[in-house]
Amino acid sequence: MGESRVAIVTGAARGIGAATAQRLAKDGHAVAVLDLDESSCADTVTRITKDGGHALAVGADVSDADAVNAAVERIAEVLGPPTILVNNAGVTRDNLLFRMTEADWDTVMGVHLRGSFLMTRAAQKHMVAAKWGRIVNLSSTSALGNRGQANYSTAKAGLQGFTRTLSVELGQFGITANAIAPGFIATEMTRATAERVGVSWEDFQQGAAAQIPVRRVGQPEDIANTVSFLTSEESGFVSGQVIYVSGGPGRR
Ligand code: NAP
């Protein structure tokens, strides 16, 4: 096991964030499990603690600067200076462009882009002081373009540029920044999409799996495993990269 650090995972109440928080705790890190509502983090924290790990539930809206700054300071006080950050919190507001509202656009930009910016700005000073840091941003195969997701694909493509710039600015302080672009991962987010398009969850997953070269959909642990590598000591020469974790070379 590598050195024990303090990690923050946003949107960690469920799905990819919850699996990632559990994995980072298993890797030996103290984990701040951050989500909109502190009480929604209880399940993830309990699972980590039961496995002998160390976790703290933190409620904050990542798109709210004051809430983010207060949350990161509290984490630094309670767990120690955070040097691993996983910007995972996400929402979808899918609609074809002609039906997309300003609110659909602003909400998605607010959580993914503004949220990752605010979290990273607040956390980087602890990483710079420690001369070590790992930042992982959750992009998506939707960054390549996806019908009904003008807002989401723009935000996920934006996160790739954000990641590359972080790697350029922060590299000299021993900090790496990388993005993971998942394909279809079975979570509440994809389950909600199935519901919205009126297809049963089973059929929706089977349909997706048929298009994926490895012939299965992804699980949250597939992403958590990749985060584990990108936040390890050993990944220190990997920076500014976008890794598609999608069971194939790209889109799906
Ligand atoms: P999920 O199951 O919907 O979980 C997302 C979590 O983020 C929820 O707990 C949600 O809280 C939280 N969240 C939303 N807005 C927030 C905010 N403003 N501040 C703090 N937390 C907030 O999603 P997921 O499928 O695990 O996805 C995780 C990340 O991977 C997202 O960035 C997503 O875009 C990306 N991704 C997912 C897939 C996929 O196939 N699932 C593919 C590519 C990329 P509430 O429940 O309270 O809203």
CSV table of N, CA and C and ligand atoms in Angstrom, one decimal, residues 10-17 34-36 60-63 87-91 111-112 138-141 152 156 182-190, ligand 1:
chain,number,residue,atom,x,y,z
A,10,THR,N,-16.2,14.2,-4.8
A,10,THR,CA,-17.5,14.9,-4.8
A,10,THR,C,-18.5,14.0,-5.5
A,11,GLY,N,-19.8,14.2,-5.1
A,11,GLY,CA,-20.9,13.4,-5.6
A,11,GLY,C,-20.7,12.0,-5.1
A,12,ALA,N,-20.2,11.8,-3.9
A,12,ALA,CA,-19.9,10.4,-3.4
A,12,ALA,C,-20.9,9.7,-2.6
A,13,ALA,N,-22.2,10.3,-2.7
A,13,ALA,CA,-23.3,9.6,-1.9
A,13,ALA,C,-23.7,8.3,-2.6
A,14,ARG,N,-23.4,8.2,-3.9
A,14,ARG,CA,-23.9,7.0,-4.7
A,14,ARG,C,-23.1,6.9,-6.0
A,15,GLY,N,-23.3,5.8,-6.7
A,15,GLY,CA,-22.8,5.7,-8.1
A,15,GLY,C,-21.3,5.6,-8.1
A,16,ILE,N,-20.7,6.2,-9.1
A,16,ILE,CA,-19.3,6.2,-9.4
A,16,ILE,C,-18.5,6.8,-8.2
A,17,GLY,N,-19.1,7.9,-7.6
A,17,GLY,CA,-18.4,8.6,-6.5
A,17,GLY,C,-18.3,7.7,-5.3
A,34,LEU,N,-18.1,13.8,-0.1
A,34,LEU,CA,-18.9,15.1,-0.3
A,34,LEU,C,-20.0,14.9,-1.2
A,35,ASP,N,-21.2,15.4,-0.8
A,35,ASP,CA,-22.4,15.4,-1.7
A,35,ASP,C,-23.2,16.6,-1.3
A,36,LEU,N,-24.3,16.9,-2.1
A,36,LEU,CA,-25.2,18.0,-1.8
A,36,LEU,C,-25.6,18.1,-0.4
A,60,ALA,N,-22.1,19.8,0.7
A,60,ALA,CA,-21.8,21.1,0.0
A,60,ALA,C,-22.3,21.0,-1.4
A,61,ASP,N,-22.8,22.1,-1.9
A,61,ASP,CA,-23.1,22.2,-3.4
A,61,ASP,C,-21.8,22.7,-4.0
A,62,VAL,N,-21.3,21.9,-4.9
A,62,VAL,CA,-20.0,22.2,-5.5
A,62,VAL,C,-20.0,23.5,-6.4
A,63,SER,N,-21.2,23.9,-6.8
A,63,SER,CA,-21.3,25.2,-7.6
A,63,SER,C,-21.4,26.4,-6.7
A,87,ASN,N,-13.1,15.2,-8.9
A,87,ASN,CA,-14.3,16.0,-9.3
A,87,ASN,C,-15.3,15.1,-10.0
A,88,ASN,N,-16.2,14.5,-9.3
A,88,ASN,CA,-17.1,13.5,-9.8
A,88,ASN,C,-18.6,14.0,-9.8
A,89,ALA,N,-18.9,14.9,-9.0
A,89,ALA,CA,-20.4,15.4,-8.9
A,89,ALA,C,-20.9,15.7,-10.3
A,90,GLY,N,-22.1,15.3,-10.6
A,90,GLY,CA,-22.6,15.5,-11.9
A,90,GLY,C,-24.1,15.4,-12.0
A,91,VAL,N,-24.7,16.1,-12.9
A,91,VAL,CA,-26.1,16.1,-13.2
A,91,VAL,C,-26.3,16.1,-14.7
A,111,VAL,N,-22.7,22.7,-12.2
A,111,VAL,CA,-22.2,21.6,-11.4
A,111,VAL,C,-20.8,21.1,-12.0
A,112,HIS,N,-20.8,20.8,-13.3
A,112,HIS,CA,-19.6,20.2,-13.8
A,112,HIS,C,-18.4,21.2,-14.0
A,138,LEU,N,-14.0,14.0,-13.9
A,138,LEU,CA,-14.8,13.0,-14.6
A,138,LEU,C,-15.4,13.7,-15.9
A,139,SER,N,-14.8,13.3,-17.0
A,139,SER,CA,-15.4,13.7,-18.3
A,139,SER,C,-16.4,12.6,-18.7
A,140,SER,N,-16.5,12.4,-20.0
A,140,SER,CA,-17.5,11.4,-20.5
A,140,SER,C,-17.2,11.2,-22.0
A,141,THR,N,-17.6,10.0,-22.5
A,141,THR,CA,-17.6,9.8,-23.9
A,141,THR,C,-18.5,10.8,-24.6
A,152,TYR,N,-24.4,18.9,-21.6
A,152,TYR,CA,-23.6,18.0,-20.9
A,152,TYR,C,-22.3,17.7,-21.7
A,156,LYS,N,-18.5,18.4,-20.5
A,156,LYS,CA,-17.5,17.3,-20.4
A,156,LYS,C,-16.3,17.5,-21.3
A,182,PRO,N,-15.7,8.1,-18.9
A,182,PRO,CA,-16.4,6.8,-18.9
A,182,PRO,C,-17.4,6.7,-20.0
A,183,GLY,N,-17.6,5.5,-20.5
A,183,GLY,CA,-18.7,5.2,-21.4
A,183,GLY,C,-19.9,4.9,-20.5
A,184,PHE,N,-20.7,3.9,-20.9
A,184,PHE,CA,-21.9,3.6,-20.2
A,184,PHE,C,-21.6,2.9,-18.8
A,185,ILE,N,-21.9,3.5,-17.7
A,185,ILE,CA,-21.7,2.9,-16.4
A,185,ILE,C,-23.1,2.8,-15.8
A,186,ALA,N,-23.4,1.6,-15.2
A,186,ALA,CA,-24.7,1.3,-14.6
A,186,ALA,C,-24.8,2.1,-13.2
A,187,THR,N,-25.5,3.2,-13.2
A,187,THR,CA,-25.8,4.0,-12.0
A,187,THR,C,-27.2,4.6,-12.1
A,188,GLU,N,-27.5,5.3,-11.1
A,188,GLU,CA,-28.8,6.0,-11.1
A,188,GLU,C,-28.9,7.0,-12.3
A,189,MET,N,-27.8,7.5,-12.7
A,189,MET,CA,-27.8,8.5,-13.8
A,189,MET,C,-28.3,7.8,-15.1
A,190,THR,N,-27.7,6.6,-15.4
A,190,THR,CA,-28.1,5.9,-16.6
A,190,THR,C,-29.5,5.3,-16.5
B,1,NAP,P1,-25.1,9.8,-10.1
B,1,NAP,O1,-25.4,8.4,-9.7
B,1,NAP,O2,-26.2,10.6,-10.5
B,1,NAP,O3,-24.4,10.5,-8.8
B,1,NAP,C1,-24.0,11.8,-8.9
B,1,NAP,C2,-23.9,12.4,-7.5
B,1,NAP,O4,-23.5,13.8,-7.6
B,1,NAP,C3,-25.2,12.3,-6.8
B,1,NAP,O5,-25.0,11.8,-5.5
B,1,NAP,C4,-25.6,13.8,-6.7
B,1,NAP,O6,-26.4,14.2,-5.6
B,1,NAP,C5,-24.3,14.5,-6.7
B,1,NAP,N1,-24.4,15.9,-7.1
B,1,NAP,C6,-25.1,16.4,-8.0
B,1,NAP,N2,-25.0,17.8,-8.0
B,1,NAP,C7,-24.2,18.1,-7.0
B,1,NAP,C8,-23.7,19.3,-6.5
B,1,NAP,N3,-24.0,20.5,-7.1
B,1,NAP,N4,-22.8,19.3,-5.5
B,1,NAP,C9,-22.5,18.1,-4.9
B,1,NAP,N5,-22.9,16.9,-5.4
B,1,NAP,C10,-23.8,16.9,-6.4
B,1,NAP,O7,-24.0,9.8,-11.2
B,1,NAP,P2,-22.9,8.8,-11.7
B,1,NAP,O8,-23.4,8.0,-12.8
B,1,NAP,O9,-22.3,8.1,-10.5
B,1,NAP,O10,-21.9,9.8,-12.4
B,1,NAP,C11,-20.7,10.4,-11.7
B,1,NAP,C12,-19.9,11.2,-12.6
B,1,NAP,O11,-19.5,10.4,-13.8
B,1,NAP,C13,-20.7,12.4,-13.2
B,1,NAP,O12,-19.8,13.5,-13.3
B,1,NAP,C14,-21.1,11.9,-14.5
B,1,NAP,O13,-21.4,13.0,-15.4
B,1,NAP,C15,-20.0,11.1,-14.9
B,1,NAP,N6,-20.3,10.0,-16.0
B,1,NAP,C16,-21.2,9.1,-15.7
B,1,NAP,C17,-21.5,8.1,-16.7
B,1,NAP,C18,-22.5,7.0,-16.5
B,1,NAP,O14,-22.7,6.3,-17.5
B,1,NAP,N7,-23.1,6.8,-15.3
B,1,NAP,C19,-20.8,8.2,-17.9
B,1,NAP,C20,-19.8,9.2,-18.1
B,1,NAP,C21,-19.6,10.1,-17.1
B,1,NAP,P3,-28.0,14.2,-5.6
B,1,NAP,O15,-28.4,12.8,-5.7
B,1,NAP,O16,-28.4,14.8,-4.3
B,1,NAP,O17,-28.4,15.0,-6.8
